[in-house]
């Protein structure tokens, strides 16, 4: 594993976090054509509803995780998003970010951490399952004709 530093994202990190958000959603067909800025707006990243963290190797950002807390303080549910820059995947960055996010959630009153992942994203599924995530919901969609 490489030696990383994980720090809260600053306003200067917003373009990188937005880029990572777009990368995390590239496997979702409905969102694949959207820009990083559109995805950030859709998710509420721009309005401060998310707490974001960036993983750094030396002076280079290599991945990001973002969390959104909801609910009462004793039953707080966090929703998580995570992405690692392509050249840094499979080096332990995702594991470090995920562990950091779980610790952060625990320390801030979290009881549950949830996420959405495409069933085609096998690398992410392996990571989440390895760290103890369990499937809890099947999401279904019906596509209406777009005319």
Short mmCIF file of C-alpha atoms in Angstrom, two decimals:
data_model
loop_
_atom_site.label_atom_id
_atom_site.label_comp_id
_atom_site.label_asym_id
_atom_site.label_seq_id
_atom_site.Cartn_x
_atom_site.Cartn_y
_atom_site.Cartn_z
CA UNK A 1 0.00 0.00 0.00
CA UNK A 2 1.18 3.51 -0.78
CA UNK A 3 1.64 6.22 1.86
CA UNK A 4 -1.42 8.51 1.66
CA UNK A 5 -2.67 11.56 3.47
CA UNK A 6 -6.43 12.12 3.60
CA UNK A 7 -7.60 15.67 4.26
CA UNK A 8 -10.89 17.56 4.14
CA UNK A 9 -11.49 19.01 0.69
CA UNK A 10 -11.07 22.74 0.30
CA UNK A 11 -12.67 25.02 -2.28
CA UNK A 12 -9.52 24.58 -4.37
CA UNK A 13 -10.19 20.82 -4.41
CA UNK A 14 -13.73 21.19 -5.85
CA UNK A 15 -12.71 20.56 -9.48
CA UNK A 16 -10.93 17.34 -8.47
CA UNK A 17 -13.82 16.15 -6.28
CA UNK A 18 -16.24 16.91 -9.12
CA UNK A 19 -14.01 14.96 -11.51
CA UNK A 20 -13.99 12.01 -9.09
CA UNK A 21 -17.77 12.18 -8.75
CA UNK A 22 -18.12 12.00 -12.53
CA UNK A 23 -15.70 9.05 -12.60
CA UNK A 24 -17.74 7.22 -9.95
CA UNK A 25 -20.89 7.59 -12.02
CA UNK A 26 -19.49 6.61 -15.41
CA UNK A 27 -21.06 3.15 -15.19
CA UNK A 28 -24.59 4.54 -14.71
CA UNK A 29 -26.09 4.83 -18.21
CA UNK A 30 -28.58 7.59 -17.31
CA UNK A 31 -25.76 9.81 -16.04
CA UNK A 32 -22.96 8.90 -18.44
CA UNK A 33 -23.47 11.94 -20.68
CA UNK A 34 -23.57 14.50 -17.88
CA UNK A 35 -20.68 16.77 -17.04
CA UNK A 36 -18.94 16.67 -13.67
CA UNK A 37 -20.47 20.04 -12.81
CA UNK A 38 -23.99 18.76 -13.61
CA UNK A 39 -23.43 15.67 -11.46
CA UNK A 40 -22.15 17.79 -8.58
CA UNK A 41 -25.22 20.01 -8.85
CA UNK A 42 -27.58 17.01 -8.99
CA UNK A 43 -25.99 15.49 -5.91
CA UNK A 44 -25.98 18.75 -3.97
CA UNK A 45 -22.17 18.77 -3.72
CA UNK A 46 -22.04 22.46 -4.58
CA UNK A 47 -24.44 23.56 -1.84
CA UNK A 48 -22.47 22.09 1.04
CA UNK A 49 -24.71 19.13 1.84
CA UNK A 50 -21.72 16.80 1.46
CA UNK A 51 -18.50 16.55 3.46
CA UNK A 52 -15.68 15.68 1.06
CA UNK A 53 -12.17 14.35 1.65
CA UNK A 54 -9.26 13.98 -0.75
CA UNK A 55 -6.51 11.37 -0.67
CA UNK A 56 -3.08 12.79 -1.46
CA UNK A 57 0.13 11.09 -2.46
CA UNK A 58 2.83 13.73 -2.05
CA UNK A 59 1.25 16.81 -3.65
CA UNK A 60 -0.98 14.86 -6.04
CA UNK A 61 -4.70 14.21 -5.40
CA UNK A 62 -5.38 10.55 -6.17
CA UNK A 63 -8.91 9.88 -4.91
CA UNK A 64 -11.87 11.32 -3.05
CA UNK A 65 -14.73 10.28 -0.81
CA UNK A 66 -17.84 12.30 -0.03
CA UNK A 67 -20.42 11.77 2.71
CA UNK A 68 -23.85 13.14 3.43
CA UNK A 69 -25.35 12.76 6.89
CA UNK A 70 -29.10 12.52 7.42
CA UNK A 71 -31.41 11.81 10.33
CA UNK A 72 -31.37 12.42 14.04
CA UNK A 73 -28.04 12.35 15.84
CA UNK A 74 -28.66 8.91 17.41
CA UNK A 75 -29.87 7.35 14.16
CA UNK A 76 -27.70 9.17 11.67
CA UNK A 77 -27.44 7.60 8.24
CA UNK A 78 -24.53 8.53 6.01
CA UNK A 79 -24.58 8.16 2.24
CA UNK A 80 -21.18 7.66 0.69
CA UNK A 81 -19.60 8.19 -2.71
CA UNK A 82 -16.04 7.27 -3.61
CA UNK A 83 -13.70 7.32 -6.60
CA UNK A 84 -10.02 6.78 -7.27
CA UNK A 85 -8.13 8.30 -10.20
CA UNK A 86 -7.63 5.67 -12.89
CA UNK A 87 -3.82 5.53 -12.60
CA UNK A 88 -4.13 4.94 -8.83
CA UNK A 89 -6.70 2.16 -8.79
CA UNK A 90 -5.80 -1.23 -7.27
CA UNK A 91 -3.12 0.30 -5.04
CA UNK A 92 -5.13 0.52 -1.80
CA UNK A 93 -6.39 4.09 -2.24
CA UNK A 94 -10.06 3.05 -2.30
CA UNK A 95 -9.62 0.89 0.80
CA UNK A 96 -7.93 3.75 2.67
CA UNK A 97 -10.64 6.22 1.66
CA UNK A 98 -13.43 3.84 2.60
CA UNK A 99 -11.92 3.07 6.01
CA UNK A 100 -11.41 6.79 6.60
CA UNK A 101 -15.07 7.49 5.71
CA UNK A 102 -16.34 4.73 8.00
CA UNK A 103 -14.23 6.06 10.90
CA UNK A 104 -15.40 9.61 10.22
CA UNK A 105 -19.03 8.45 10.18
CA UNK A 106 -18.60 6.57 13.49
CA UNK A 107 -16.93 9.55 15.15
CA UNK A 108 -19.76 11.83 14.03
CA UNK A 109 -22.70 9.85 15.36
CA UNK A 110 -23.26 7.60 12.38
CA UNK A 111 -25.15 4.34 12.78
CA UNK A 112 -25.35 3.24 9.14
CA UNK A 113 -23.38 4.01 5.98
CA UNK A 114 -25.08 3.35 2.67
CA UNK A 115 -24.12 3.72 -0.96
CA UNK A 116 -25.24 2.90 -4.47
CA UNK A 117 -23.08 0.91 -6.82
CA UNK A 118 -23.69 -0.36 -10.31
CA UNK A 119 -23.90 -4.17 -10.46
CA UNK A 120 -21.41 -4.01 -13.34
CA UNK A 121 -18.72 -2.35 -11.18
CA UNK A 122 -17.13 -5.56 -9.96
CA UNK A 123 -14.04 -3.88 -8.43
CA UNK A 124 -16.21 -1.63 -6.26
CA UNK A 125 -18.45 -4.53 -5.26
CA UNK A 126 -15.42 -6.56 -4.15
CA UNK A 127 -14.10 -3.63 -2.09
CA UNK A 128 -17.41 -2.93 -0.38
CA UNK A 129 -18.08 -6.59 0.38
CA UNK A 130 -14.52 -7.10 1.68
CA UNK A 131 -15.03 -4.29 4.18
CA UNK A 132 -18.37 -5.66 5.37
CA UNK A 133 -21.04 -3.93 3.29
CA UNK A 134 -24.12 -6.04 2.65
CA UNK A 135 -26.82 -5.76 0.04
CA UNK A 136 -29.96 -4.40 1.64
CA UNK A 137 -32.17 -3.16 -1.15
CA UNK A 138 -32.89 -3.92 -4.76
CA UNK A 139 -33.53 -0.78 -6.75
CA UNK A 140 -35.67 -1.16 -9.84
CA UNK A 141 -36.39 1.30 -12.64
CA UNK A 142 -38.85 1.55 -15.49
CA UNK A 143 -37.66 3.58 -18.47
CA UNK A 144 -40.37 5.70 -20.02
CA UNK A 145 -40.23 6.55 -23.69
CA UNK A 146 -38.39 9.81 -24.18
CA UNK A 147 -40.21 11.75 -26.87
#
